[in-house]
Structure formats: C-alpha cells, structure tokens
Coordinates of C-alpha atoms and ligand atoms in Angstrom, one line a residue:
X1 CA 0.0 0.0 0.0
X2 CA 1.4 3.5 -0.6
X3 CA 1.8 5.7 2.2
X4 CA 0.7 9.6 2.0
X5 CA 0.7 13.1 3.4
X6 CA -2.5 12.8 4.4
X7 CA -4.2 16.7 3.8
X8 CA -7.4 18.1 5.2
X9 CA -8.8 20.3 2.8
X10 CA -11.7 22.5 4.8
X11 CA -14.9 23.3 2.6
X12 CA -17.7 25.7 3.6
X13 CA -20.5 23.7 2.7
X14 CA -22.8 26.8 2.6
X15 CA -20.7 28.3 -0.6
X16 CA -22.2 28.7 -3.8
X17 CA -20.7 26.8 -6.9
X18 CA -18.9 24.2 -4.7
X19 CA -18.2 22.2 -7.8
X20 CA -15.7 24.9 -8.7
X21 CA -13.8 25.1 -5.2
X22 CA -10.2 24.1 -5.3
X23 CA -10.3 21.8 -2.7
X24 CA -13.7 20.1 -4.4
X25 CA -11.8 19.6 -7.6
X26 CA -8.4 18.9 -5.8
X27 CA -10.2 15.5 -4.3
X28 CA -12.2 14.9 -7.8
X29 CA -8.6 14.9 -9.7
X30 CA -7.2 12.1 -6.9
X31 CA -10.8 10.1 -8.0
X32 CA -9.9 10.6 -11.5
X33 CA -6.7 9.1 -10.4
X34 CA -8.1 5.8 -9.4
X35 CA -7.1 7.3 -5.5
X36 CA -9.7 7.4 -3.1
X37 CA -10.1 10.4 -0.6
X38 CA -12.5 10.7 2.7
X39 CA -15.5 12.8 2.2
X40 CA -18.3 14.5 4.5
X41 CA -22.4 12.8 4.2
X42 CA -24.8 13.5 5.8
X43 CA -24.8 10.4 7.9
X44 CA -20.8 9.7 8.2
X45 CA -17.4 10.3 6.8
X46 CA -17.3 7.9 3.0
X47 CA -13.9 6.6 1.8
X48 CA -14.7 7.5 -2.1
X49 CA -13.9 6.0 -5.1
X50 CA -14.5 5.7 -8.9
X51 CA -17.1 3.1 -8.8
X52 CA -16.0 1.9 -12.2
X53 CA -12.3 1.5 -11.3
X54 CA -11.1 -1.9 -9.9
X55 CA -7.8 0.0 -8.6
X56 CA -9.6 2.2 -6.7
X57 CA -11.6 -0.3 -5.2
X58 CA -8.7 -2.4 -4.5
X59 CA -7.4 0.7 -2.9
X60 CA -10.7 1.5 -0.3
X61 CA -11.0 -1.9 0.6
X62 CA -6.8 -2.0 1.4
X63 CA -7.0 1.6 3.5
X64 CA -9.5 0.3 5.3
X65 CA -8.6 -3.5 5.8
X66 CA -11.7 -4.5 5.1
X67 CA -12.6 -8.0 4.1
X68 CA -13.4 -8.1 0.6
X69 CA -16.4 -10.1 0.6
X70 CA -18.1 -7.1 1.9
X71 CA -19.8 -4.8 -0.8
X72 CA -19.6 -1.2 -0.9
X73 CA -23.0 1.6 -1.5
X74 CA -22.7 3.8 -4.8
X75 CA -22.9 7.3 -4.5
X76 CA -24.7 9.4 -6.9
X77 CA -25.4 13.0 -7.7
X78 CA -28.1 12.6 -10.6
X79 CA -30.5 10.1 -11.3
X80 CA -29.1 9.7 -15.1
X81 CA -26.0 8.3 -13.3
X82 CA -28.1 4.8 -12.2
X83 CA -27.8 4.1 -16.1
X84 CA -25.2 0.9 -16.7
X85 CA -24.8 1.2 -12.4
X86 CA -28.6 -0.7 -12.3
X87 CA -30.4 -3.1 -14.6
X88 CA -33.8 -1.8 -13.3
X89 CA -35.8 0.0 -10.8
X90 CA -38.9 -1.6 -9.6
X91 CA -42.1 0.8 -9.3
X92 CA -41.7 0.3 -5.7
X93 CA -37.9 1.9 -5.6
X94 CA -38.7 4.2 -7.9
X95 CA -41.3 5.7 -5.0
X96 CA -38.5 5.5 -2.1
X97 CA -36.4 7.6 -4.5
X98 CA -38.6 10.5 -4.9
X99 CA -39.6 10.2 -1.3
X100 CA -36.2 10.0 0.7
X101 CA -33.4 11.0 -2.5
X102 CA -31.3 13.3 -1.7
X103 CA -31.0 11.2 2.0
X104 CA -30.0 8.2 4.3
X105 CA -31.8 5.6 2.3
X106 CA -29.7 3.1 0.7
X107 CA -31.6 0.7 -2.6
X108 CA -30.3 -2.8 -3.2
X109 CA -31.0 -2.9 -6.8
X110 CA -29.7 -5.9 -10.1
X111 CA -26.5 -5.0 -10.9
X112 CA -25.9 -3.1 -14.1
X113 CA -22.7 -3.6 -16.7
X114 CA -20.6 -0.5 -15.7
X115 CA -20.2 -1.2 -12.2
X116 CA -16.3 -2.9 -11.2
X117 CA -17.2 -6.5 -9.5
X118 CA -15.3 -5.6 -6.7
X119 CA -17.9 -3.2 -5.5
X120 CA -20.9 -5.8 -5.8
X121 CA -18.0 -8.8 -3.9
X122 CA -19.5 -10.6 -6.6
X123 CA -23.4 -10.3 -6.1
X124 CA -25.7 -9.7 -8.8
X125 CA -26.8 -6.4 -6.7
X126 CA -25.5 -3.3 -6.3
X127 CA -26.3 -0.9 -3.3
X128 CA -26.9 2.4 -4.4
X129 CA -27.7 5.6 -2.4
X130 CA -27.8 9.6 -3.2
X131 CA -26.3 11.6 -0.5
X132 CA -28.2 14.6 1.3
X133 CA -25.0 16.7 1.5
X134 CA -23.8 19.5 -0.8
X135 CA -19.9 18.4 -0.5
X136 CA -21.0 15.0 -1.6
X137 CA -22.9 15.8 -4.2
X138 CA -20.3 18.3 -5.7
X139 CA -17.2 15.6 -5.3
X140 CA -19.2 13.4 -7.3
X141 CA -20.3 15.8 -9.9
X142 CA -16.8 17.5 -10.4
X143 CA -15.5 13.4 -10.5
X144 CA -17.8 13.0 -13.0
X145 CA -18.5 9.0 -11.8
X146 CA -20.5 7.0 -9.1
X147 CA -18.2 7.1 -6.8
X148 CA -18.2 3.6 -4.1
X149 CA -17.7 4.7 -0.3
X150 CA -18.1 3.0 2.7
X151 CA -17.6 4.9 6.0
X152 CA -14.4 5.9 6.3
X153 CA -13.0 4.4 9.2
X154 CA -10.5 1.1 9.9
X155 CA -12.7 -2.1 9.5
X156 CA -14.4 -2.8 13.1
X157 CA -13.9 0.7 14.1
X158 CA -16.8 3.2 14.8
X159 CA -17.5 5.1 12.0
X160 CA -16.2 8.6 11.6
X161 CA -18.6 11.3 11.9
X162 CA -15.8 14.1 11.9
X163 CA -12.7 14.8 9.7
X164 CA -10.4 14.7 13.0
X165 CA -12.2 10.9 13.5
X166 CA -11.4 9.8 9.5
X167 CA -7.4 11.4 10.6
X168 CA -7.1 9.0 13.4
X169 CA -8.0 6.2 11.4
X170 CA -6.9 6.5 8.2
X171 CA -3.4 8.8 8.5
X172 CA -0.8 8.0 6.2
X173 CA -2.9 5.7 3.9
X174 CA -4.9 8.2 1.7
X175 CA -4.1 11.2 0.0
X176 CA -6.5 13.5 1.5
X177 CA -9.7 14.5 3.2
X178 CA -12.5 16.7 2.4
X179 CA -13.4 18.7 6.1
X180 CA -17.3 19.5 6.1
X181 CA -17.7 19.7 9.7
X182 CA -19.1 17.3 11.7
X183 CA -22.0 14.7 10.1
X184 CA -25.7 15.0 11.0
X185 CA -27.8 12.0 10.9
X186 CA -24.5 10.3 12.9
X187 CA -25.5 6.7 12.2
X188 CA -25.3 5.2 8.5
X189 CA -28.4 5.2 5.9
X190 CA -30.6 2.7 6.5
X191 CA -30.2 -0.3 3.3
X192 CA -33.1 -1.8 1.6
X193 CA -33.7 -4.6 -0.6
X194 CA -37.0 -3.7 -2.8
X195 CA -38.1 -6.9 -4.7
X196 CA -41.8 -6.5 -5.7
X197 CA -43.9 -4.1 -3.9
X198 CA -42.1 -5.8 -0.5
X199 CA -39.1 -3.3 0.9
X200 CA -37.1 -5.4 3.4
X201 CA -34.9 -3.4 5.4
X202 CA -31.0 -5.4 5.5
X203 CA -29.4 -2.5 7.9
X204 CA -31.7 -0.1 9.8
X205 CA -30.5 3.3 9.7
X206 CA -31.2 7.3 9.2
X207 CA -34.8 6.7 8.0
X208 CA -37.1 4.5 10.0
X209 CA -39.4 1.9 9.2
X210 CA -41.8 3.9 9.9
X211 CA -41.3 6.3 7.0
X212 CA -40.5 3.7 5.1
X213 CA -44.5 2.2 5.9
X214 CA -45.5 6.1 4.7
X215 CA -44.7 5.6 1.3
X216 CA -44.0 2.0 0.5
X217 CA -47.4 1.6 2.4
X218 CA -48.3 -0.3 5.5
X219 CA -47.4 -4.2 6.1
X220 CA -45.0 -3.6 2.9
X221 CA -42.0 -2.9 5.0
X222 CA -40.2 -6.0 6.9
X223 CA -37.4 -6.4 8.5
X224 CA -34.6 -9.1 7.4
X225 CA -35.0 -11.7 10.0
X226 CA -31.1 -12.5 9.8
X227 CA -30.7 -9.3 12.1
X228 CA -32.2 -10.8 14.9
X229 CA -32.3 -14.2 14.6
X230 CA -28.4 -15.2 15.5
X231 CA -29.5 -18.7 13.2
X232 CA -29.9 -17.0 10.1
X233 CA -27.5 -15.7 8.4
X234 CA -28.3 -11.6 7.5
X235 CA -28.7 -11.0 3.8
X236 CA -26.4 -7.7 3.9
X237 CA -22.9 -9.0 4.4
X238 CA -21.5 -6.5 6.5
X239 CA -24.2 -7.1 9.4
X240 CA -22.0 -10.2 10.1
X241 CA -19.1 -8.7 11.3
X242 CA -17.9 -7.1 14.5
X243 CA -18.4 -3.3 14.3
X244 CA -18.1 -0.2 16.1
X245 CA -15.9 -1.1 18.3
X246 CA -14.3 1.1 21.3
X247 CA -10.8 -0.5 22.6
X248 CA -12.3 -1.3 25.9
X249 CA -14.9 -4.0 26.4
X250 CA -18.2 -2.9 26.1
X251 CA -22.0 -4.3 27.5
X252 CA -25.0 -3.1 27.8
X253 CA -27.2 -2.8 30.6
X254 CA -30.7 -2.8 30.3
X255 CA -31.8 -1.9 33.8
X256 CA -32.4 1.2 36.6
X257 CA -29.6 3.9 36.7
X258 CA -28.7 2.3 40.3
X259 CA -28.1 -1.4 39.2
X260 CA -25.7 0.1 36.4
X261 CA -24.2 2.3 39.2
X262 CA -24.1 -1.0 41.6
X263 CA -22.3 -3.0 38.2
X264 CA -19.5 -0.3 37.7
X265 CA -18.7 0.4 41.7
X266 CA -18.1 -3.5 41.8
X267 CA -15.7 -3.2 39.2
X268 CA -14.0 -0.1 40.0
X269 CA -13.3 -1.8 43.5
X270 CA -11.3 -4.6 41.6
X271 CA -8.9 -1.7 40.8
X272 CA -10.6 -1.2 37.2
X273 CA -11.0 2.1 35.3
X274 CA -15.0 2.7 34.3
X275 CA -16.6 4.2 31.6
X276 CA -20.1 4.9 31.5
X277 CA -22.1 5.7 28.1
X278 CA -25.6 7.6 29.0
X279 CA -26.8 10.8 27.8
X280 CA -26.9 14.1 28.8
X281 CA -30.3 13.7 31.6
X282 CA -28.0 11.2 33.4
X283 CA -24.4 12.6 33.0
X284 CA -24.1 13.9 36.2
X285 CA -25.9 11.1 37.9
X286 CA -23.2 8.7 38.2
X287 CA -20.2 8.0 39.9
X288 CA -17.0 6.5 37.7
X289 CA -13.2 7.0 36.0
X290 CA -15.2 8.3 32.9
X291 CA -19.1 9.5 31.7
X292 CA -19.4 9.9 28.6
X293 CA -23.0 11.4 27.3
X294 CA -24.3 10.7 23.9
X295 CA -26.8 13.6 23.4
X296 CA -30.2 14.3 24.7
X297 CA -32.4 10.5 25.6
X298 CA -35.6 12.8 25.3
X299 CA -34.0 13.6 21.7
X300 CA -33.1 10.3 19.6
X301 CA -31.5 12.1 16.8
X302 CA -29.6 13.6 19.1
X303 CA -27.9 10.2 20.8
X304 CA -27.7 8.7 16.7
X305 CA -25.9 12.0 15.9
X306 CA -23.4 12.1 18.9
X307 CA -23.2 8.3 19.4
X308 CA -19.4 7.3 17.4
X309 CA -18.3 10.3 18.6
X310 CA -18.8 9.1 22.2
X311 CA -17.9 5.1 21.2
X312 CA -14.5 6.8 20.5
X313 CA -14.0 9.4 23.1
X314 CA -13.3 6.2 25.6
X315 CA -10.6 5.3 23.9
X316 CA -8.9 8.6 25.0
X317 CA -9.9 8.2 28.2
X318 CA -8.0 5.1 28.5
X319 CA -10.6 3.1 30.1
X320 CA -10.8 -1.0 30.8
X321 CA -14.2 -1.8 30.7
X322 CA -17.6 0.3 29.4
X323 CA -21.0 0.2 30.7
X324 CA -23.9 1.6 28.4
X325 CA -27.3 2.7 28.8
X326 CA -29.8 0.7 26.3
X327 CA -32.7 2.3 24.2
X328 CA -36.1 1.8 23.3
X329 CA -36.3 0.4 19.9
X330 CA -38.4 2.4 18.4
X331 CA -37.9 5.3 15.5
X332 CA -34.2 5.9 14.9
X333 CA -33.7 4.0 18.2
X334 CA -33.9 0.9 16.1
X335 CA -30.2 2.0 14.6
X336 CA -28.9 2.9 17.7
X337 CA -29.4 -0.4 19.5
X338 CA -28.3 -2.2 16.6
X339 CA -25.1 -0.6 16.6
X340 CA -24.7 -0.3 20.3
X341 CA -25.5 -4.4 20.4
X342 CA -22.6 -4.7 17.7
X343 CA -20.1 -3.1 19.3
X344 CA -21.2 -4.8 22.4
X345 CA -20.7 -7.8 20.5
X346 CA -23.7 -8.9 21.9
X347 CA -22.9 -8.7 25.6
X348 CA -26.6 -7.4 27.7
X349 CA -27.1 -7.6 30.9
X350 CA -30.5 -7.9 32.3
X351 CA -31.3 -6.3 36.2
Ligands
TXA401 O1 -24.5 6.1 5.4 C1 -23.9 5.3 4.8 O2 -24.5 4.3 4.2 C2 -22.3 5.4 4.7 C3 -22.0 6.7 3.9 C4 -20.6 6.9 3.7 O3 -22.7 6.7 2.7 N1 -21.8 4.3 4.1 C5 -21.7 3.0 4.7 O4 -21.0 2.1 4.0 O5 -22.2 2.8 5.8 P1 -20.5 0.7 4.6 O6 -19.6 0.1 3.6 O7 -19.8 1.0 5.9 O8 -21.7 -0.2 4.8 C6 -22.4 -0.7 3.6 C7 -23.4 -1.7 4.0 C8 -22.7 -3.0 4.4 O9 -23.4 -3.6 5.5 C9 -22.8 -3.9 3.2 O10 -22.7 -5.3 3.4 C10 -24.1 -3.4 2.6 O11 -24.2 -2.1 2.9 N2 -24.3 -3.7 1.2 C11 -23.6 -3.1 0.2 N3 -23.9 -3.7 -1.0 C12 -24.9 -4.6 -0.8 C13 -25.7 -5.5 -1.6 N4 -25.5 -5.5 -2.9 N5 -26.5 -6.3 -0.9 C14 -26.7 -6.3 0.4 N6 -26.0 -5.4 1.2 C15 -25.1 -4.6 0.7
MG402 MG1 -19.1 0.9 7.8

C-alpha cells in the first residue's frame, strides 16, 4: 500500500458553486486518479472511489482493511448516473427515491454492466444511495462517476462522523480529506432490498421503518429476519461482522440507573478504570473513572448523531471496561441499538 501526506482540505458547505472550489476539484482529480479520498455525508465520513475502477476499489477496501467479501453503497449525484450502475428500478424503488433522494436511504437494486465486480463482492446487486449533503454531491459531480464509499473508518472501528475521527483512522494511507464539519444523521443510511412491492430493510438506519411504511405503504415494509435471529444468516454482508468497536470491552445494561451504578462500583473496587455511556439527563448522575453522554435520551437524533463520537471518546480516556445505557427500539432508536449491540458484541445484561 502507498503511504501519504495525508491533507485536510476544509470546505464551507454553505458556498455557492462548490463544484468549482479548489479543494472540491483537488479530491475529484485524486478520483480521477483511481485514488480514493475521505469525504463529508450527511450520515458519516465515505472513503470515495470511482465506482468503475477496480484499482480504486482495490485501494478502499486496502485503506480500510476491510474483508473483501463485503460490498460497498454507490454514491450518486443525478439520477441519469443509475444508467449501466442498475439493470432496473422496480415501481416500488422508484417511490422511495422521490420520497427519501437526496437522503439516508440506501436501494439494493440488479446489478448493471458498468459497475467494477469488486464493488458488488460478486453479487448480482448493487447498493446504491444519493447523498443529502452539498460536498458529496459536488465531489461526485466535479468526479464525474458513481463514486463507491463505505464509512471511512478502519474495519471494526466506529464510523467517523468528523474529519479529525477519518485522521485518526486512516493517516498516512490516503491522500486526502475533504473537512465539512461534523455529520448529521451520525449513524449510516438505512439499506433496503425492494423486490416487488415488498421493501425489506437489510441495515436499519437514518430513515425508519416507519417512513418507510409512509410511502412503500403499510405491512409492505419487513425487517430481514437474519438481524435478529443469530441462526440466520443476515442478507447484507456487512451485518455479520464485529463493528463499532471502542478498545475497551463494552456491554449493555438494560436496567435502573442504580443497578448500572451497583455493576460499575463493583468493578472499579477490583482496581478497574470505568466508563459509563448515557446521555446528557444522566451525566451527572453517576459515579466512575469516565461519563461519557451521547446527546439528549428525550431527543433520539440527538444520541444517533453524537453516538461514534462518544464510542470513540473512551478510547482517550483510557478506560478498561464500558457500561452503556440501552434504548427503546423504536424510530431511529432501532439503529442505535443495533449498533450499540454490535459493538457490544452482543454482551446485555439484564437487572
Ligand atoms: O451512510 C452510509 O451508508 C455510509 C455513507 C458513507 O454513505 N456508508 C456506509 O457504507 O455505511 P459501509 O460500507 O460501511 O456499509 C455498507 C453496508 C454493508 O453492511 C454492506 O454489506 C451493505 O451495505 N451492502 C452493500 N452492497 C450490498 C448488496 N448488494 N446487498 C446487500 N447489502 C449490501
Ligand atoms: Mg461501515
């Protein structure tokens, strides 16, 4: 692998003609390059590449170490560019793209001829998704090609909702990235497979199932049993691996603020440094080496927006084990506990 100067080129996102910006074309000329360079979404930091270059692919999946039987999402900036990337849109799709493009919605769709194999790990779909955020769209336009990113962080790693985050991880192995701030949504887009009128949902993510139900219409939205059911195998291959995980062990705790408080003073009188994940109501409440609060529990959004952030800030802290507050699964909350039981790897315990 070549090694870089990796650069951070800063981009108002709020400037007009960002397609014309120097630092906007200075990543798109790397792309034309068959490089690949870290830019802003609106849900994470993507590690983009020309999605019709196998070199480029080569080059994400080697940045990232990530196992190559795992496929990567498209990114487009038009809808002319799903011509050669898809063999066809069912009706269905068609309706989730007016509804939710620009946005966190991701549509497993057949495969078309101009797409590099590498992208698809050799299925006969391709993942395709159009970002809500104006750097994206104008890295892809000035590229002039789909570009294939996955969140730019190493493999297992939480993904990078900050420039400084895709820096820690990725330093020396790409060429550049593009800074837009911190992400918004803070979790990925949610993926969908859309055979029929049926919508399955293969990762939850940005957009629920409920507005999903909305549009696709209701008891046409399921959820791919392989996400709970530890016996099936899930149909998106990256839900099988270990994610998002902080140095430290991690496990959840799905009980009152005092048998979590009981849990970590145990610990801590074994000689062990705590850290606590909770959110901002809570923060104060209790008592260990390090509390970390992922936003507002009254707010969601909030804890999906602020969560890698705070999956990473332990690692500063230095801490030997984690304890972390569980959340309804409902709305967004779905995503959350998905990736907070990944990066658990699965550990709960129950008061
Ligand atoms: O929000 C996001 O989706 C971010 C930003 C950068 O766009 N990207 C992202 O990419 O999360 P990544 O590579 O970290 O996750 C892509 C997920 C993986 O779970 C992968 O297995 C799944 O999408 N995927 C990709 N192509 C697929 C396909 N053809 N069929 C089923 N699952 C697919
Ligand atoms: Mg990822």
């Amino acid at each position: 692998m070549k090694s870089f100067q990796t650069e951070r080129w800063a981009v108002d996102k709020t400037e007009n003609t960002l397609e014309n910006h120097p630092h906007i074309i200075q990543a798109s000329l790397w792309i034309n390059e068959n490089e690949v360079v870290a830019i802003p979404t609106e849900t994470v930091y993507g590690l983009a590449g020309n999605a019709r270059s196998d070199d480029a692919i080569k080059r994400i999946f080697e940045a990232k170490g990530r196992p190559s039987d795992n496929p990567l999402i498209v990114h487009i900036s038009d809808l002319s560019q799903l011509k050669g990337l898809v063999s066809s849109v069912s009706d269905t799709a068609k309706k989730l793209m007016t509804a939710f493009w620009p946005g966190p919605l991701t549509i497993v769709l057949p495969k078309g001829e101009n797409v590099s194999e590498r992208v698809t790990a050799g299925l006969s779909t391709v993942a395709v998704r159009m970002p809500d955020h104006e750097i994206a769209l104008a890295v892809i336009s000035a590229s002039g090609v789909p570009l294939a990113a996955p969140s730019a962080n190493l493999s297992g790693k939480p993904s990078p909702t900050s420039a400084q985050h895709v820096y820690e991880d990725l330093k020396g192995r790409i060429p550049g990235i593009v800074d837009g701030g911190s992400t918004g949504v803070g979790v990925e887009s949610t993926v969908v497979e859309c055979t029929g009128d049926l919508v399955t949902i293969l990762r939850p993510g940005g957009i629920t199932l409920e507005e999903l139900e909305k549009v696709a219409g209701s008891g046409q939205v399921v959820v791919d049993p392989g996400l709970e059911n530890e016996k099936q195998a899930p149909k998106s291959p990256g839900m099988k691996y270990t994610h998002y995980a902080p140095d430290a062990p991690f496990v959840l705790v799905d009980g009152s603020v005092e048998f979590l408080q009981r849990l970590v003073d145990q610990e801590r009188e074994a000689g062990k440094r705590i850290g606590i994940l909770t959110t901002e109501e809570r923060a104060d409440v209790y008592k260990a080496d390090c509390v970390i609060p992922a936003g507002n529990r009254s707010n969601p959004e909030s804890v999906a927006q602020h969560l890698y952030e705070a999956l990473r800030a332990f690692n500063e802290a230095g801490v030997d084990q984690i304890f972390g507050e569980v959340f309804p699964k409902t709305g967004v909350g779905v995503a959350i506990m998905n990736r907070l039981e990944k990066s658990a790897g699965g550990n709960i315990i129950k008061e």
